[in-house]
mmCIF file of C-alpha atoms in Angstrom:
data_model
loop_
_atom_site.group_PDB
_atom_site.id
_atom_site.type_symbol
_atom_site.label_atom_id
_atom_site.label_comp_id
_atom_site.label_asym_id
_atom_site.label_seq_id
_atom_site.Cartn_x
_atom_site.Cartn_y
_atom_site.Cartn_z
ATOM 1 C CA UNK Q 1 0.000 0.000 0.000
ATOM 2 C CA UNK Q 2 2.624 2.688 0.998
ATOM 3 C CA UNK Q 3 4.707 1.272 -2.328
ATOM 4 C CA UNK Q 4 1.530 2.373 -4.479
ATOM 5 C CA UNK Q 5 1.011 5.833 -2.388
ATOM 6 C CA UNK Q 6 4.722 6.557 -3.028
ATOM 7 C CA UNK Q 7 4.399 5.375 -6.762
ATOM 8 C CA UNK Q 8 1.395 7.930 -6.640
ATOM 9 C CA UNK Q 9 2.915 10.745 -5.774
ATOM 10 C CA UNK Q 10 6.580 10.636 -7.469
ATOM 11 C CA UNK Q 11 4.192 10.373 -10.634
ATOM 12 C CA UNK Q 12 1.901 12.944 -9.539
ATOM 13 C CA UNK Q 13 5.644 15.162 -8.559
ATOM 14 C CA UNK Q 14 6.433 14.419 -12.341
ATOM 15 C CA UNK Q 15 3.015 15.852 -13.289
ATOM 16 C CA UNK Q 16 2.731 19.381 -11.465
ATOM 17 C CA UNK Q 17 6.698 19.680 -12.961
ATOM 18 C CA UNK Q 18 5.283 19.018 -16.347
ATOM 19 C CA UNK Q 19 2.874 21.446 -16.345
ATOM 20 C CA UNK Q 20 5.327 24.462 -14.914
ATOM 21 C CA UNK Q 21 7.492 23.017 -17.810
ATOM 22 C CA UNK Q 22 4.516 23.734 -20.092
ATOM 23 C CA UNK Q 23 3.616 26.631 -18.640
ATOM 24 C CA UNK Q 24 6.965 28.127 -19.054
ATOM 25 C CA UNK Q 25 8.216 26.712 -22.463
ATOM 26 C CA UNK Q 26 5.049 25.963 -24.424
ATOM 27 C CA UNK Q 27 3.990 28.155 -27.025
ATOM 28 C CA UNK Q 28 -0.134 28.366 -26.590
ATOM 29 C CA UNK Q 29 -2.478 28.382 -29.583
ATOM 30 C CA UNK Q 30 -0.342 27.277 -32.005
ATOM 31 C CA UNK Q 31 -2.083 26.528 -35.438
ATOM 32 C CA UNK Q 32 -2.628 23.140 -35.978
ATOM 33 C CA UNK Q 33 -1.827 21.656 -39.541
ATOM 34 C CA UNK Q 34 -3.517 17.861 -39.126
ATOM 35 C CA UNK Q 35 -2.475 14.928 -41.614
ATOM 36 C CA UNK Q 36 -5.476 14.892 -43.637
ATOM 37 C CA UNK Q 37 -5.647 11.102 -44.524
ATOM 38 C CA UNK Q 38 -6.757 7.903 -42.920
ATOM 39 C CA UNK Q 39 -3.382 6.230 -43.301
ATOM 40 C CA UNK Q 40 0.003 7.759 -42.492
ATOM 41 C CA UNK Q 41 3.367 6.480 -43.254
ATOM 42 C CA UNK Q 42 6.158 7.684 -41.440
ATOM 43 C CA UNK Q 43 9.716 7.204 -43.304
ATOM 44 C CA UNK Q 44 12.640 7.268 -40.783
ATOM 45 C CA UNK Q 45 16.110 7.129 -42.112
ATOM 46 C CA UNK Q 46 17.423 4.109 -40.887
ATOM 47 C CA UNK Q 47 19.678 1.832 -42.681
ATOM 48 C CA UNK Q 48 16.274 -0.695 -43.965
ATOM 49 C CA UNK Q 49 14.610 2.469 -45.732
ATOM 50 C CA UNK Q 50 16.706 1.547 -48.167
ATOM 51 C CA UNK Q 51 15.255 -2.129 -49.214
ATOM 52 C CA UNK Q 52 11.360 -0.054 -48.568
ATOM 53 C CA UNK Q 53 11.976 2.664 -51.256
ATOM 54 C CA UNK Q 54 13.700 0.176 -53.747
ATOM 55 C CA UNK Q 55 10.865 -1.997 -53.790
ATOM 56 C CA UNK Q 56 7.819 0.048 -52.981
ATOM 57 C CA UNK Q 57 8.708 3.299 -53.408
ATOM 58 C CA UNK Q 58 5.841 3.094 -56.567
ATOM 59 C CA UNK Q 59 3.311 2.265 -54.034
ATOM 60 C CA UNK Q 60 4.273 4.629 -51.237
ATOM 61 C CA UNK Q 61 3.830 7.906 -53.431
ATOM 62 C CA UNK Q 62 0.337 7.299 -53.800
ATOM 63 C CA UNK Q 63 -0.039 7.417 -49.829
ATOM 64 C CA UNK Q 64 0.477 10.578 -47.042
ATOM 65 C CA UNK Q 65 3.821 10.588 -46.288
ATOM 66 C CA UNK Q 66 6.159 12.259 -43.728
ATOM 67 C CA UNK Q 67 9.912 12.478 -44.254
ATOM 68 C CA UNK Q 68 12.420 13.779 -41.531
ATOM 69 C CA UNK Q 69 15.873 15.254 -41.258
ATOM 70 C CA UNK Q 70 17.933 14.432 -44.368
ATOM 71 C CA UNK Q 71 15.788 12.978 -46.256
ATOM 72 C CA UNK Q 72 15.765 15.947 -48.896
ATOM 73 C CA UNK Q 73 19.612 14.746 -49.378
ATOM 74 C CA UNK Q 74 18.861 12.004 -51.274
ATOM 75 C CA UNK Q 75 17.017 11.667 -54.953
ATOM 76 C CA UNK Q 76 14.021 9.972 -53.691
ATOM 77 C CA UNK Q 77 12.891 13.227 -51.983
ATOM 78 C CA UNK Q 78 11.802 14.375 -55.685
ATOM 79 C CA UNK Q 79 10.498 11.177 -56.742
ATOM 80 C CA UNK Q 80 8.095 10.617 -53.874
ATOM 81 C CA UNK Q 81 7.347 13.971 -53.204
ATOM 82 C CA UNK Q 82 6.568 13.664 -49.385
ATOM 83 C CA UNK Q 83 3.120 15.873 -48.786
ATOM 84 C CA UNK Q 84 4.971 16.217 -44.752
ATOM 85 C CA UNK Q 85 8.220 16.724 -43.287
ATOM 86 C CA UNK Q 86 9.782 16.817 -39.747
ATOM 87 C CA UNK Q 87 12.907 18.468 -38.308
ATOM 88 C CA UNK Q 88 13.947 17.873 -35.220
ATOM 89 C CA UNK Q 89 17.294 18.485 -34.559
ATOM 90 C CA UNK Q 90 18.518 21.438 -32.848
ATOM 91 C CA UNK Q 91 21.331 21.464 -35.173
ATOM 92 C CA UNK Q 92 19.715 22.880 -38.257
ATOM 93 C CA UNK Q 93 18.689 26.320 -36.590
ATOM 94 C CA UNK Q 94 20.908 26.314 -33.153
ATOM 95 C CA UNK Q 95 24.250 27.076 -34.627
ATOM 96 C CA UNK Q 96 26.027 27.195 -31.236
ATOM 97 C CA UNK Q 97 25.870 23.086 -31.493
ATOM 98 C CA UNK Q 98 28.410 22.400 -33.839
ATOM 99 C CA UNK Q 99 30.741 24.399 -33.426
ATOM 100 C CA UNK Q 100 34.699 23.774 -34.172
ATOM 101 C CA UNK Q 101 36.670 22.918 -36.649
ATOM 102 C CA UNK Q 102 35.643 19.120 -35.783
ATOM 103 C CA UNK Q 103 31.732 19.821 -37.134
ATOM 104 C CA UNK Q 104 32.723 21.792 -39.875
ATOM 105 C CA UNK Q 105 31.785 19.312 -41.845
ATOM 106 C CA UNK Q 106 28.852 18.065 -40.614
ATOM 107 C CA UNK Q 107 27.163 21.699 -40.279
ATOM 108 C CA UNK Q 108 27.656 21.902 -43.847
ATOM 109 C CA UNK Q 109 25.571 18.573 -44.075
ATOM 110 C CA UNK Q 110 22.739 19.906 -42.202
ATOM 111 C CA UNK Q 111 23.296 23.302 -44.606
ATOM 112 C CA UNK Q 112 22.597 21.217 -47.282
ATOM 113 C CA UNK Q 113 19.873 19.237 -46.075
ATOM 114 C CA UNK Q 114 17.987 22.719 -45.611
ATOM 115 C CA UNK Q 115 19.118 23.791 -48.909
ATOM 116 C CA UNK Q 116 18.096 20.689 -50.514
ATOM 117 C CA UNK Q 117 14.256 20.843 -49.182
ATOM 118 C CA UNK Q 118 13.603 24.707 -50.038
ATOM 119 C CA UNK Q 119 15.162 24.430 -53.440
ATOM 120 C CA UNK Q 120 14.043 20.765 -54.620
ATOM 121 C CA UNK Q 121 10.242 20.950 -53.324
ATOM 122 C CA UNK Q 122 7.919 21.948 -56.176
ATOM 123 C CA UNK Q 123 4.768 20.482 -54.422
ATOM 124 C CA UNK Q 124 2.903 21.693 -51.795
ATOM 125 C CA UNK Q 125 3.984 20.344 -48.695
ATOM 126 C CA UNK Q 126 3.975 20.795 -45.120
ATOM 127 C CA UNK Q 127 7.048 21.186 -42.668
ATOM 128 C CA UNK Q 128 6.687 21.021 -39.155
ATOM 129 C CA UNK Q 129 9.406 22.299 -36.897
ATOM 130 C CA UNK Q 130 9.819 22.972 -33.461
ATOM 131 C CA UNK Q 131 8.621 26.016 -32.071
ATOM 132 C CA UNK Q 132 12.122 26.884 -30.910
ATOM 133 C CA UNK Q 133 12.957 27.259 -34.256
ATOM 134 C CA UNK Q 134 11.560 30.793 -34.417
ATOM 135 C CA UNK Q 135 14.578 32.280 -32.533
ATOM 136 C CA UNK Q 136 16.565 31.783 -36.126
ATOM 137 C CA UNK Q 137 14.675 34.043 -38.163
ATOM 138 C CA UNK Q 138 16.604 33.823 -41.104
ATOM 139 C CA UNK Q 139 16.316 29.855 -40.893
ATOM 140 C CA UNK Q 140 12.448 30.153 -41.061
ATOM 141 C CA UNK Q 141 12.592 32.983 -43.782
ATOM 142 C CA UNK Q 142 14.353 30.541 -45.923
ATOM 143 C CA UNK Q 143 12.187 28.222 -45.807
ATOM 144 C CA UNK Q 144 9.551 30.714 -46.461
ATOM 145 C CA UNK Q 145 10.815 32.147 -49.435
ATOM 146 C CA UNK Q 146 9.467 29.230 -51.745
ATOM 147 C CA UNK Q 147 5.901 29.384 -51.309
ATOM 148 C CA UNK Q 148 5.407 25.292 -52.207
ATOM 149 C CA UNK Q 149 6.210 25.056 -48.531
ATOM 150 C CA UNK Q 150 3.831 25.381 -45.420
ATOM 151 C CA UNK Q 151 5.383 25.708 -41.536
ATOM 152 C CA UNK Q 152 3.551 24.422 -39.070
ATOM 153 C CA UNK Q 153 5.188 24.639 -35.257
ATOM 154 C CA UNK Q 154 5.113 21.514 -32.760
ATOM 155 C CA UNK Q 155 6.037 22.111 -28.682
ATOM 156 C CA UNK Q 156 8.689 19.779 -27.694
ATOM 157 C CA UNK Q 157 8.337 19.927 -23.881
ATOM 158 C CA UNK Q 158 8.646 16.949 -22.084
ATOM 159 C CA UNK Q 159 5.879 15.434 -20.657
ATOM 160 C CA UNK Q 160 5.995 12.624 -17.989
ATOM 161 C CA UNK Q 161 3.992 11.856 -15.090
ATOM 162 C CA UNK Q 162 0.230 10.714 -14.373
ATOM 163 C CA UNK Q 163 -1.597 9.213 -17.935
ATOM 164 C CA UNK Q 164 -4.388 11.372 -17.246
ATOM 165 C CA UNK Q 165 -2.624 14.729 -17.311
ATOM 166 C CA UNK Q 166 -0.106 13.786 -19.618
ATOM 167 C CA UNK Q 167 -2.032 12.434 -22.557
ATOM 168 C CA UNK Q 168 -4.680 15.959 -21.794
ATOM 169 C CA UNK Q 169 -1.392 18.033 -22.696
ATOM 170 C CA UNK Q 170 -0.348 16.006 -25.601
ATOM 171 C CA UNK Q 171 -3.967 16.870 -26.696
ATOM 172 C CA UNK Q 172 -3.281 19.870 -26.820
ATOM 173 C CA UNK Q 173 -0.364 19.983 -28.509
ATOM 174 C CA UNK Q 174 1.470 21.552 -25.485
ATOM 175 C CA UNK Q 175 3.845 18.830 -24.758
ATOM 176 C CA UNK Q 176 4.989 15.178 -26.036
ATOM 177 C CA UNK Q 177 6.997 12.385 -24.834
ATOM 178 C CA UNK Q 178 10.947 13.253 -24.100
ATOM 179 C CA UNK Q 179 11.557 13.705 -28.357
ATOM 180 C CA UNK Q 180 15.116 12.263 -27.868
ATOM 181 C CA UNK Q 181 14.368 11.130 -31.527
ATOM 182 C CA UNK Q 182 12.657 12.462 -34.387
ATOM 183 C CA UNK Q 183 10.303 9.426 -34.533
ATOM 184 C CA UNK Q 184 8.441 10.288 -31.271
ATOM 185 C CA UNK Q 185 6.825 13.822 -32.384
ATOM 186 C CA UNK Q 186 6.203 12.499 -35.622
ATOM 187 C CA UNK Q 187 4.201 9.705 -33.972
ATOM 188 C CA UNK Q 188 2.577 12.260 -31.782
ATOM 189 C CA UNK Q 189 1.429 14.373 -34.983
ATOM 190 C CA UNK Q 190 0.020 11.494 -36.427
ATOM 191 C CA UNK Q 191 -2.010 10.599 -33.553
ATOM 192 C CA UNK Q 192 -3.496 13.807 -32.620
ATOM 193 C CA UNK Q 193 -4.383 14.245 -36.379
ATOM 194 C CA UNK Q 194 -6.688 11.408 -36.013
ATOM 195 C CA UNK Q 195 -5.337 9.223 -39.166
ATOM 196 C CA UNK Q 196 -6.741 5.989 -38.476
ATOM 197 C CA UNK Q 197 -3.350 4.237 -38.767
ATOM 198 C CA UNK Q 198 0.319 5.031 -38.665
ATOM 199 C CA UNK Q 199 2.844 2.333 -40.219
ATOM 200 C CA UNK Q 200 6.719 2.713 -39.494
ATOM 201 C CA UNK Q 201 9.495 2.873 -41.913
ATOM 202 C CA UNK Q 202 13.415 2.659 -41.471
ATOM 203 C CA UNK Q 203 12.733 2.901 -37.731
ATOM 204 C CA UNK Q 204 15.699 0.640 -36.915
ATOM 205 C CA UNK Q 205 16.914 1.945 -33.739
ATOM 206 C CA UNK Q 206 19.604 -0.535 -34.039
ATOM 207 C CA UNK Q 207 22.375 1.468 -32.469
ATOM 208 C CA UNK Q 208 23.611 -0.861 -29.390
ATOM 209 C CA UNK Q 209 25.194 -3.307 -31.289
ATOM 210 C CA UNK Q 210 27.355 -0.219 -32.491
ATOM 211 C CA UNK Q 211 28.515 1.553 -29.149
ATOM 212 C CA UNK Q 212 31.791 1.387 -28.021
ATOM 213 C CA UNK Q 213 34.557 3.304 -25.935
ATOM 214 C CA UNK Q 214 37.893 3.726 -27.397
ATOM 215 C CA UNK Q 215 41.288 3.772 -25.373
ATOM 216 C CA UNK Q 216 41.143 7.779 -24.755
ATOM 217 C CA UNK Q 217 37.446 6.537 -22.828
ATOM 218 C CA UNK Q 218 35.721 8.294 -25.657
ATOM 219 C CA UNK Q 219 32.084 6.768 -26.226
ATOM 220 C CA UNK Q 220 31.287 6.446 -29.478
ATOM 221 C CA UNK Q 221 28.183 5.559 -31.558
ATOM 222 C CA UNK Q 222 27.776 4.530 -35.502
ATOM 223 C CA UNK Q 223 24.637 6.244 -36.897
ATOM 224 C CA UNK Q 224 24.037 4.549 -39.912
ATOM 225 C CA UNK Q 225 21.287 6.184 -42.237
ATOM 226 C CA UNK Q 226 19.686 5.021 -45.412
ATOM 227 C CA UNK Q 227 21.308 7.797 -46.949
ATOM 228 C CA UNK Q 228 25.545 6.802 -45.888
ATOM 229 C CA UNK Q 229 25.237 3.557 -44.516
ATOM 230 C CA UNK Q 230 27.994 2.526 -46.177
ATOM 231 C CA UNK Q 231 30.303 5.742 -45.384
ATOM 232 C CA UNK Q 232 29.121 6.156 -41.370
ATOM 233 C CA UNK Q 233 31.722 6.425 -38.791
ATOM 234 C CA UNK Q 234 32.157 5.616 -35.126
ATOM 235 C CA UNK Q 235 31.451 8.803 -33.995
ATOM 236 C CA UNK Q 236 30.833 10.664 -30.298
ATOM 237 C CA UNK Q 237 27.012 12.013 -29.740
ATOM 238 C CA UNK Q 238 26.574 15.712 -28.201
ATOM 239 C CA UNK Q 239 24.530 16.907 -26.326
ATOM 240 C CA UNK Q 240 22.577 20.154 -27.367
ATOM 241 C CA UNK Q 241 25.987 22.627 -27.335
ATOM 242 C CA UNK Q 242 27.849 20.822 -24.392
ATOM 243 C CA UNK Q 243 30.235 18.673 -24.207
ATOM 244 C CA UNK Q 244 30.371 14.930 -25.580
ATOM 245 C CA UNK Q 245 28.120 12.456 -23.999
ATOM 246 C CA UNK Q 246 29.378 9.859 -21.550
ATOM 247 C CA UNK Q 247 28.129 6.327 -22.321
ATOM 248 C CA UNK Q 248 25.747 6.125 -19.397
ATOM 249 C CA UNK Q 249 24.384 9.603 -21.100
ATOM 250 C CA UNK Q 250 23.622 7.640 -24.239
ATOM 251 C CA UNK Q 251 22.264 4.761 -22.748
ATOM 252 C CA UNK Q 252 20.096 7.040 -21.052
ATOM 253 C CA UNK Q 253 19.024 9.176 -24.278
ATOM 254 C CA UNK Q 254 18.297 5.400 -25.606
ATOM 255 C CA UNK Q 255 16.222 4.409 -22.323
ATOM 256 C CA UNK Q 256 13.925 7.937 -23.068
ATOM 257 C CA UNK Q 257 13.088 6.644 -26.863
ATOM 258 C CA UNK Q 258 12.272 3.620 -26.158
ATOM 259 C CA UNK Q 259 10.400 4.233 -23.196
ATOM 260 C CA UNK Q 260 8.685 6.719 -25.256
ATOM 261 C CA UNK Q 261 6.947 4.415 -27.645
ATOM 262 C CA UNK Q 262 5.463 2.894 -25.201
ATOM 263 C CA UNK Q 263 3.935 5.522 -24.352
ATOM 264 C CA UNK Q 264 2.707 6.818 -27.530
ATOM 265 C CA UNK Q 265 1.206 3.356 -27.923
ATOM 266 C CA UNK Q 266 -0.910 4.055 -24.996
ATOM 267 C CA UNK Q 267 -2.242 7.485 -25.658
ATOM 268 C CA UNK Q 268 -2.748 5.972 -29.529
ATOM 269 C CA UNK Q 269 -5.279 3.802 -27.756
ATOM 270 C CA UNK Q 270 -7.315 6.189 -26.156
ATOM 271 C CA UNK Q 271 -7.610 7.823 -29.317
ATOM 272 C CA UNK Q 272 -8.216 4.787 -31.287
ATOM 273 C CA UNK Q 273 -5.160 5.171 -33.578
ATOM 274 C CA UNK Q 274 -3.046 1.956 -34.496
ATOM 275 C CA UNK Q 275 0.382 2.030 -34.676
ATOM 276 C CA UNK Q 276 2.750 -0.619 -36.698
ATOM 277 C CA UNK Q 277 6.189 -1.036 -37.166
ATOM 278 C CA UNK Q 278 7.236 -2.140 -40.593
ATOM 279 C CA UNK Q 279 10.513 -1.982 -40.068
ATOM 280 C CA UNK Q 280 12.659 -5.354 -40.490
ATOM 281 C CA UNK Q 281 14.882 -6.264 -37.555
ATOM 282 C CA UNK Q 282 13.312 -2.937 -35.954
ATOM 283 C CA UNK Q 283 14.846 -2.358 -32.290
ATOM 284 C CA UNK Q 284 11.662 -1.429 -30.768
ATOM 285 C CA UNK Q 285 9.698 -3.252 -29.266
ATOM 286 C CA UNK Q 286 6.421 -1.173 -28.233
ATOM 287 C CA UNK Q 287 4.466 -1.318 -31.736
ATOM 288 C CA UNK Q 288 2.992 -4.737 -33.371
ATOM 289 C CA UNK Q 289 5.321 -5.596 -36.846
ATOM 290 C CA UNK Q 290 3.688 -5.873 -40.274
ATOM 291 C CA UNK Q 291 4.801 -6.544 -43.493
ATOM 292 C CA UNK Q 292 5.089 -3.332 -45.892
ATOM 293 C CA UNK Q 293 4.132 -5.544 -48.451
ATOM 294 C CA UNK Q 294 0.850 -6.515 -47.210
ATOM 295 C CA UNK Q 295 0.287 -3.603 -45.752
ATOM 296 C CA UNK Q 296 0.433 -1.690 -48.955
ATOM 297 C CA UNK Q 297 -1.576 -4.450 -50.938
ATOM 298 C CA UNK Q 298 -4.476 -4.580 -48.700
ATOM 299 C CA UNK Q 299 -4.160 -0.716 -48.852
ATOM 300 C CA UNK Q 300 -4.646 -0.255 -52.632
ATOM 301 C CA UNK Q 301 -7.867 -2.892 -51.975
ATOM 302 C CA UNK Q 302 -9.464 -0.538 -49.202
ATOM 303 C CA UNK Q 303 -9.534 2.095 -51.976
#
């Protein structure tokens, strides 16, 4: 009994700290740009995106579609024509993150994944970023200045605590699971815009095979992507424009994600939204699997 009170109120703790959170970092009244379809595929960039887009990539086109990150570096951005995109990543509008010569290179990735989306979309489509994102004005003019492009803005405060209060605020659009990874406010989007189902592509999450720790006690992770699987590096993760994370600091980022699913999964249910992964060999392990395949056939027979 006095294990459930505690449980109780270390949740209920979590809550009233979520809601000062909100209260402080949430942007109220945002517009809300819904997915307007019944069905919503999300496309992460993990390393099995690849085999996905080979073979179906005919078959995907014809369905709503969200993108994220660097997905506009690659030529299947103008071939599918993604109606939705998601950026996540501090890095493409907080330039105090990479900083150094060390990043030099890879802030002229994210340069160029920015570059790629305003100059290569011709189609209307709809680009939701963080509401943080305003502090760069010249980052959002940019994206502005083609007119094929709508922004929509997404809070990013964490939420834990008690179900009730939690899934109210992600109702709301005020708040959303820790989004350690671009995947979880996707997810969230989808739900909240009532699609009926949301299906999971190159959402491997298949990073703990590839930590390690060199001799210097430098912890290093390989983030393979769709898009350079076959170039990626051992490389160390930072954290937003600090110093290098420690291994139990990753393992800990990992713990939020996953955690995270789960509960997406369960405010997906009181909103009567399925979620499947269709990812092969997917790391997690909070959504049901399906076969893309399938999934697309019995699609093109329910319209």
């Amino acid at each position: 009994m006095l294990e459930k009170i505690f449980l109780f109120l270390s949740q209920l703790v979590k809550s009233v700290l979520s809601l000062l959170k909100v209260l402080i970092r949430s942007r109220f009244f945002l517009p809300k740009y819904p997915v307007r379809a019944a069905e919503f595929y999300i496309l992460g960039n993990g390393p099995s995106l690849n085999i996905a887009l080979n073979q179906h990539s005919e078959s995907l086109k014809l369905n709503a579609l969200l993108c994220v990150n660097g997905f506009s570096l690659t030529e299947h951005f103008e071939n599918i024509k993604p109606q939705y995109y998601i950026i996540n990543a501090p890095e493409f509008w907080a330039q105090n993150t990479l900083v150094g010569q060390t990043f030099e290179k890879e802030r002229g990735t994210i340069n160029n994944m920015t570059k790629s989306i305003v100059e290569k979309t011709s189609w209307g489509m709809t680009i939701y970023l963080p509401v943080q994102s305003k502090q760069n004005k010249s980052f959002i003019q940019y994206f502005k200045s083609n007119p094929h492009i709508t922004l929509a803005f997404y809070n990013t405060t964490p939420v834990e605590g008690l179900k009730a209060i939690s899934h109210f605020l992600f109702s709301l659009w005020l708040g959303s699971p820790r989004p350690h990874n671009v995947l979880i406010p996707s997810i969230l989007i989808g739900i909240n815009s009532g699609v009926k189902n949301i299906y999971l592509l190159g959402a491997d999450h298949s990073w703990l095979p590839l930590i390690s720790v060199d001799d210097e006690n430098r912890a290093l992770v390989n983030h393979k992507h769709f898009y350079d699987e076959e170039n990626s590096v051992n490389k160390q993760m930072h954290k937003y424009g600090k110093a290098p994370r420690r291994l139990h600091e990753i393992l800990e980022k990992f713990v939020f994600s996953f955690r995270a699913y789960f509960e997406l999964k369960d405010y997906a249910a009181t909103k009567g939204v399925k979620i499947f992964n269709c990812t092969p060999g997917s790391f997690i392990d909070a959504f049901d699997r399906k076969d893309l395949e399938k999934v697309l056939k019995d699609s093109v027979v329910r319209k």
